[in-house]
Tab-separated table of C-alpha atoms in Angstrom:
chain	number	residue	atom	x	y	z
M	297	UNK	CA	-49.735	62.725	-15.050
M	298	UNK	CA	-52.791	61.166	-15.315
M	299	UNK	CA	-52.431	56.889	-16.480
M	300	UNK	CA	-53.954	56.049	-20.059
M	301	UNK	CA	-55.557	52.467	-21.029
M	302	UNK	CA	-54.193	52.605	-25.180
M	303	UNK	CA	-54.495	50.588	-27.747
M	304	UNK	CA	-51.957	50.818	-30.498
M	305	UNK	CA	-52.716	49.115	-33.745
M	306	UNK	CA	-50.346	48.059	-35.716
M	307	UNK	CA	-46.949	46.156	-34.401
M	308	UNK	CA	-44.563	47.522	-37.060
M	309	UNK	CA	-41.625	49.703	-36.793
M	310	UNK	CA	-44.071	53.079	-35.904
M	311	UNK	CA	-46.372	50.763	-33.651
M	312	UNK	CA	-43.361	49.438	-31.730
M	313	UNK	CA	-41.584	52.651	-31.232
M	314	UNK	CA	-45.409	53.983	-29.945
M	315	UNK	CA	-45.987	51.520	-27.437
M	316	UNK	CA	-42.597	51.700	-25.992
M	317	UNK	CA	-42.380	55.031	-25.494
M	318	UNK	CA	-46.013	54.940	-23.986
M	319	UNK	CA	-44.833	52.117	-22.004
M	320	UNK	CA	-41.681	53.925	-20.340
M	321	UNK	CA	-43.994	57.069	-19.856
M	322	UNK	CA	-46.136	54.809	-17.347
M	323	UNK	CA	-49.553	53.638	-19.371
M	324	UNK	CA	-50.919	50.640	-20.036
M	325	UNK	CA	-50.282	50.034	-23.492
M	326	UNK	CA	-52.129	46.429	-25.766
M	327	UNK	CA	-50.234	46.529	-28.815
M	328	UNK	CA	-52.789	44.974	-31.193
M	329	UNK	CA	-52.164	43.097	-35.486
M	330	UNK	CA	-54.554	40.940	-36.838
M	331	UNK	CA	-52.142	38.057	-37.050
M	332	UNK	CA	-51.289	37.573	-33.227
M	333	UNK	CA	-48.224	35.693	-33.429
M	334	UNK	CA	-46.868	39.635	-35.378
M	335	UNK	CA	-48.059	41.126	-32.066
M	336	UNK	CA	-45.994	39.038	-30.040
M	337	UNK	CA	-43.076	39.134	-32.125
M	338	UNK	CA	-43.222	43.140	-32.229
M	339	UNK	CA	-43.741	43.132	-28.202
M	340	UNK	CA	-40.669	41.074	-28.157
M	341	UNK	CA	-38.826	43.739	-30.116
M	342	UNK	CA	-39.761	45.973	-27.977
M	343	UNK	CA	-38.284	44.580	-25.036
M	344	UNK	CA	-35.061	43.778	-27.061
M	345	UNK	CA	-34.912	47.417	-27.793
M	346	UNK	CA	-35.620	48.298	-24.081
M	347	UNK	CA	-32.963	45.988	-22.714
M	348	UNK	CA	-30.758	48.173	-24.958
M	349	UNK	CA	-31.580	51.507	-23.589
M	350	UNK	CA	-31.509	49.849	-19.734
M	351	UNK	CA	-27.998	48.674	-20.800
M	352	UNK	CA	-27.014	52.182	-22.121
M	353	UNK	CA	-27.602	53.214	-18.360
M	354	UNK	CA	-31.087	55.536	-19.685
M	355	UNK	CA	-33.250	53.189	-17.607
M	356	UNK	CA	-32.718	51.261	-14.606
M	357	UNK	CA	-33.410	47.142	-14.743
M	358	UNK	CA	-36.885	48.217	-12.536
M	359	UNK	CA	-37.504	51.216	-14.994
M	360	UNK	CA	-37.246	48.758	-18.029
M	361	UNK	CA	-38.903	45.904	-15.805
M	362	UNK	CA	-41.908	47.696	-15.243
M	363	UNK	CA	-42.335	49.110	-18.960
M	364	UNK	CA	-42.321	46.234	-19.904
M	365	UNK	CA	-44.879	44.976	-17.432
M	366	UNK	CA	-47.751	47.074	-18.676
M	367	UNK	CA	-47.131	46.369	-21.985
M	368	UNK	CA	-49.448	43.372	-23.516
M	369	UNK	CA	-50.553	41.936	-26.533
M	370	UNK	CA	-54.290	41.876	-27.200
M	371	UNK	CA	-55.926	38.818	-28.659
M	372	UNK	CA	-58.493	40.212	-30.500
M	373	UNK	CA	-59.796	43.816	-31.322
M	374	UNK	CA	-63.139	43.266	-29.161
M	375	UNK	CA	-60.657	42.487	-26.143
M	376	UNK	CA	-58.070	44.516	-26.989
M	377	UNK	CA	-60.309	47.830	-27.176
M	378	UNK	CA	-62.194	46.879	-23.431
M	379	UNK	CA	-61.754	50.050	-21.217
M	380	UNK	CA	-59.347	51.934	-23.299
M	381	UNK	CA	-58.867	55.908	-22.838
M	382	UNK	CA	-57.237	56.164	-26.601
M	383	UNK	CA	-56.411	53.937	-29.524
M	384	UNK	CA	-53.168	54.851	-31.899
M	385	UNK	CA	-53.486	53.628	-35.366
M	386	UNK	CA	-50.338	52.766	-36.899
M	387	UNK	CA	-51.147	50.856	-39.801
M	388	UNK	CA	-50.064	50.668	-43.140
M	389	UNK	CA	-50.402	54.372	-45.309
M	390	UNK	CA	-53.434	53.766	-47.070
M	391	UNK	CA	-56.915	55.367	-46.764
M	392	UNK	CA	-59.130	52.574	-47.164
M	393	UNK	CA	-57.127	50.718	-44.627
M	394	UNK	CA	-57.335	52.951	-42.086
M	395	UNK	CA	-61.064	53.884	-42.748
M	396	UNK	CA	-61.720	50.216	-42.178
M	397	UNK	CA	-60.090	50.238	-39.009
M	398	UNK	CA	-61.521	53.040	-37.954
M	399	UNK	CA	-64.703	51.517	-38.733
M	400	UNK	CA	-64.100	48.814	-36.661
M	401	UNK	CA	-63.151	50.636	-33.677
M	402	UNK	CA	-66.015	53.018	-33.989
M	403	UNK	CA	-67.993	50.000	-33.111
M	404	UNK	CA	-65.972	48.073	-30.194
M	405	UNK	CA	-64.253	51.273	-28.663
M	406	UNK	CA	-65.982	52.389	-25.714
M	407	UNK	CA	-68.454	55.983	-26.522
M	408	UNK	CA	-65.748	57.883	-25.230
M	409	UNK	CA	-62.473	56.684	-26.227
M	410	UNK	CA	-60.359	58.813	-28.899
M	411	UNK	CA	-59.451	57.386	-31.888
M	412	UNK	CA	-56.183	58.516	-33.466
M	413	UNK	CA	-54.180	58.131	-36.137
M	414	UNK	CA	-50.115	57.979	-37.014
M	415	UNK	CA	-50.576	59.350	-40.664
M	416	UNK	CA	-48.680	61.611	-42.382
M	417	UNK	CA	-50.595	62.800	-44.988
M	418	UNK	CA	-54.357	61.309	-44.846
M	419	UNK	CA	-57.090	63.722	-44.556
M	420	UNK	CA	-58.579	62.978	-40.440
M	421	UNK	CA	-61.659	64.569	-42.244
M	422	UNK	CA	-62.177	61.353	-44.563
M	423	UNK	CA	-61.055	58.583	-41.486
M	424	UNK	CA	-63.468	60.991	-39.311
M	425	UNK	CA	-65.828	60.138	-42.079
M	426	UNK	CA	-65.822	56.157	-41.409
M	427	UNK	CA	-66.983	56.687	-37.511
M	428	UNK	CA	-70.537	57.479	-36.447
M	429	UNK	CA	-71.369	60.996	-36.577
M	430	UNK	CA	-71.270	61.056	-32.404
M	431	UNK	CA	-67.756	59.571	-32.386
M	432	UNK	CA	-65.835	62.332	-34.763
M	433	UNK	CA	-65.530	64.934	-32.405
M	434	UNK	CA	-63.186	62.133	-30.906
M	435	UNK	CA	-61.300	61.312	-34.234
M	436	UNK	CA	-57.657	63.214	-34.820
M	437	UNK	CA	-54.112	62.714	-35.837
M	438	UNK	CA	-51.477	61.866	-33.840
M	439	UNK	CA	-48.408	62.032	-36.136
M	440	UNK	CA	-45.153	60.267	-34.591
M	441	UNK	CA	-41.514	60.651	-36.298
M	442	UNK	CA	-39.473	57.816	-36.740
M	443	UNK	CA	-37.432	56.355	-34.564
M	444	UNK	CA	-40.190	57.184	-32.211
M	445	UNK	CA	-38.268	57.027	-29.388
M	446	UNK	CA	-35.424	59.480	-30.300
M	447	UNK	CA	-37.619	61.534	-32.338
M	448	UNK	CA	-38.939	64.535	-30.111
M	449	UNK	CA	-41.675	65.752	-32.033
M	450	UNK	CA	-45.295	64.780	-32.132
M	451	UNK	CA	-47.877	66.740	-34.795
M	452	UNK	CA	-51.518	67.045	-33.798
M	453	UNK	CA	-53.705	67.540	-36.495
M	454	UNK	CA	-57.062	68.646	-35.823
M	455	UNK	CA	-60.662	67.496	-38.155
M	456	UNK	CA	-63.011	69.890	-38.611
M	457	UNK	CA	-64.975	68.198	-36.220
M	458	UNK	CA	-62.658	67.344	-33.771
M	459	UNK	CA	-63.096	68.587	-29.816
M	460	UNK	CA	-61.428	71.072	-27.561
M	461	UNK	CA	-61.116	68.139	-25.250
M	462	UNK	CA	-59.832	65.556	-27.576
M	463	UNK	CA	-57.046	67.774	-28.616
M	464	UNK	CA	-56.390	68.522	-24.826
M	465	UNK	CA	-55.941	64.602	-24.267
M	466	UNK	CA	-53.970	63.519	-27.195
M	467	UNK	CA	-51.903	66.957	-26.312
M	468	UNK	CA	-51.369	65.532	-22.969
M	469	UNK	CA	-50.345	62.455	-23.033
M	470	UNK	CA	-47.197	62.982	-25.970
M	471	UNK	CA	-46.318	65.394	-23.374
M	472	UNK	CA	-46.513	63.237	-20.695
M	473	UNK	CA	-43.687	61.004	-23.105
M	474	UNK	CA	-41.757	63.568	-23.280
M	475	UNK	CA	-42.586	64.964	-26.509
M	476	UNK	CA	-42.789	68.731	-28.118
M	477	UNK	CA	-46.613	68.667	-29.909
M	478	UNK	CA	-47.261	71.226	-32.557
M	479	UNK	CA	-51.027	71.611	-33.940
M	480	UNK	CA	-51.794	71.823	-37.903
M	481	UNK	CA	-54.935	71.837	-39.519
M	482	UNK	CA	-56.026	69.340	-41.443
M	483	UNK	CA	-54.552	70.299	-44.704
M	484	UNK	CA	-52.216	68.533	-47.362
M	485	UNK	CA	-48.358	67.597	-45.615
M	486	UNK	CA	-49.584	69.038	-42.349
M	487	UNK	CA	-46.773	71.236	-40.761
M	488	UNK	CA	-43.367	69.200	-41.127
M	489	UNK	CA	-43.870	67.448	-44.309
M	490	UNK	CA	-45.490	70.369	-46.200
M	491	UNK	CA	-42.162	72.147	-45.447
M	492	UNK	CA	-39.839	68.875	-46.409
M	493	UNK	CA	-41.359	68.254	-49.948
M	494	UNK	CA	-39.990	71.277	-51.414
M	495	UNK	CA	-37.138	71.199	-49.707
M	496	UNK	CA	-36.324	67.050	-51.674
M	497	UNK	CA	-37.946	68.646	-54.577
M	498	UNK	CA	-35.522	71.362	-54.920
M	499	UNK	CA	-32.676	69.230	-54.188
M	500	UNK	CA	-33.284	66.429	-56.237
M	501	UNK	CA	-33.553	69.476	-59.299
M	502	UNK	CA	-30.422	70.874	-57.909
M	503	UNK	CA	-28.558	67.705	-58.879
M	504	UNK	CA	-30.550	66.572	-61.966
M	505	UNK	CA	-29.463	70.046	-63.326
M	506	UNK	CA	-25.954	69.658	-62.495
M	507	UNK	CA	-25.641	72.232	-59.740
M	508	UNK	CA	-23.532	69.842	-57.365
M	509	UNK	CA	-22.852	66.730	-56.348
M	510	UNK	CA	-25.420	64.356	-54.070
M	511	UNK	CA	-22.967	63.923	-51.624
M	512	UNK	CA	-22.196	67.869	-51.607
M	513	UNK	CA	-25.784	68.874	-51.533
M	514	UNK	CA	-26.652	66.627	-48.731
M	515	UNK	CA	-23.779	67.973	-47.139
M	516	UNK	CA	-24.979	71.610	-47.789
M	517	UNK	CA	-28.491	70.590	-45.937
M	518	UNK	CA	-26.881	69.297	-43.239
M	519	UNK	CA	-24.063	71.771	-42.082
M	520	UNK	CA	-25.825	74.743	-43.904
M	521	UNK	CA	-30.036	74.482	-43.155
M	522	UNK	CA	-29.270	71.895	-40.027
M	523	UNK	CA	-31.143	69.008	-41.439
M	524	UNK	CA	-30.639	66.013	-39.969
M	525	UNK	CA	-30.163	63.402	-42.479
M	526	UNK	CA	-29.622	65.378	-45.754
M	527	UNK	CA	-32.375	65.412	-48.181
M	528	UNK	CA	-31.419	62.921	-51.166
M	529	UNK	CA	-30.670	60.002	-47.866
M	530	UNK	CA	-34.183	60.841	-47.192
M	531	UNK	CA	-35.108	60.350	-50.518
């Protein structure tokens, strides 16, 4: 397995369950928020969470130990993006947000470090668009399921500019945290979500129409199509 320097953005539920899995999978991970005292407080989570899985006997004390040990939390962005191999954007859903970050980066990150984002349903065309022309073949997605940690899947979804070699990487290393990683164009739901929205849709009309119950049509997801979680708790 080769070690990655990453910088994940964004200490919230997503950016937490990111950098610990990265963490546990052996790279150094910065976990990064504009209000530093919100880094440190999501790095402690983190290590509240780990002590939980080295109690549940998943990790040794050294395992958890040393996770913890290359995890840190960067001061500033400048600092924070020094010598990294990727950054993971895990910010709040919103275009204009994430363009701005990605703006930023584009200008700190060094020339050959991969920027990628968490979303799950912006265009990496238009965040492509707020990086210098020579950075987009490094721009993709790099779409995490939540909890992160439990959750086994990991959707790459490829620009229309991005590389051979920057899908190779960002392929890589979820597999290198044990993760499955599918690749979808860069089209509207990407794989997973395109295929859930009609799926709520359709139960949500179910019930407004009187076919069955909510508790009965979860029920009929989950022991009849094998989802999870039934779609009306995910709605």
């Amino acid at each position: 397995m080769i070690r990655r320097v990453v910088l994940v953005c964004g200490a919230g539920l997503m950016g937490q369950g990111i950098a610990q899995v990265l963490a546990v999978a052996g790279h150094e991970v910065r976990l990064y928020e504009p209000e530093h005292e919100r880094g440190v407080a999501g790095r402690a989570r983190i290590e509240a969470s780990l002590q939980w899985v080295v109690d549940s006997g998943r990790l040794t004390e050294a395992e958890g130990a040393a996770a913890i040990g290359r995890l840190s939390v960067a001061a500033d962005l400048d600092t924070g993006a020094v010598g990294v191999d990727i950054v993971i954007e895990a910010i709040i859903e919103d275009e204009p947000a994430k363009s701005g970050l990605f703006r930023q980066l584009d200008a700190v990150a060094p020339p050959g470090a991969v920027l990628a984002s968490n979303t799950s349903s912006l265009s990496i065309a238009t965040l492509a668009a707020a990086a210098r022309p020579s950075r987009r073949g490094l721009v993709i997605g790099m779409h995490f399921f939540n909890p992160v940690p439990a959750m086994p899947l990991v959707e790459i979804i490829r620009g229309p500019e991005t590389s051979d070699a920057t899908v190779g990487l960002v392929r890589g290393l979820a597999e290198s945290m044990g993760k499955t990683a599918l690749t979808s164009a860069d089209r509207p739901g990407f794989i997973v979500n395109r295929m859930l929205f009609p799926l709520l849709a359709e139960a949500m009309r179910a019930y407004a129409e009187g076919v069955a119950s909510a508790n009965d049509i979860d029920a009929g997801a989950r022991l009849g199509l094998g989802h999870p979680m039934g779609p009306l708790a995910l709605a």
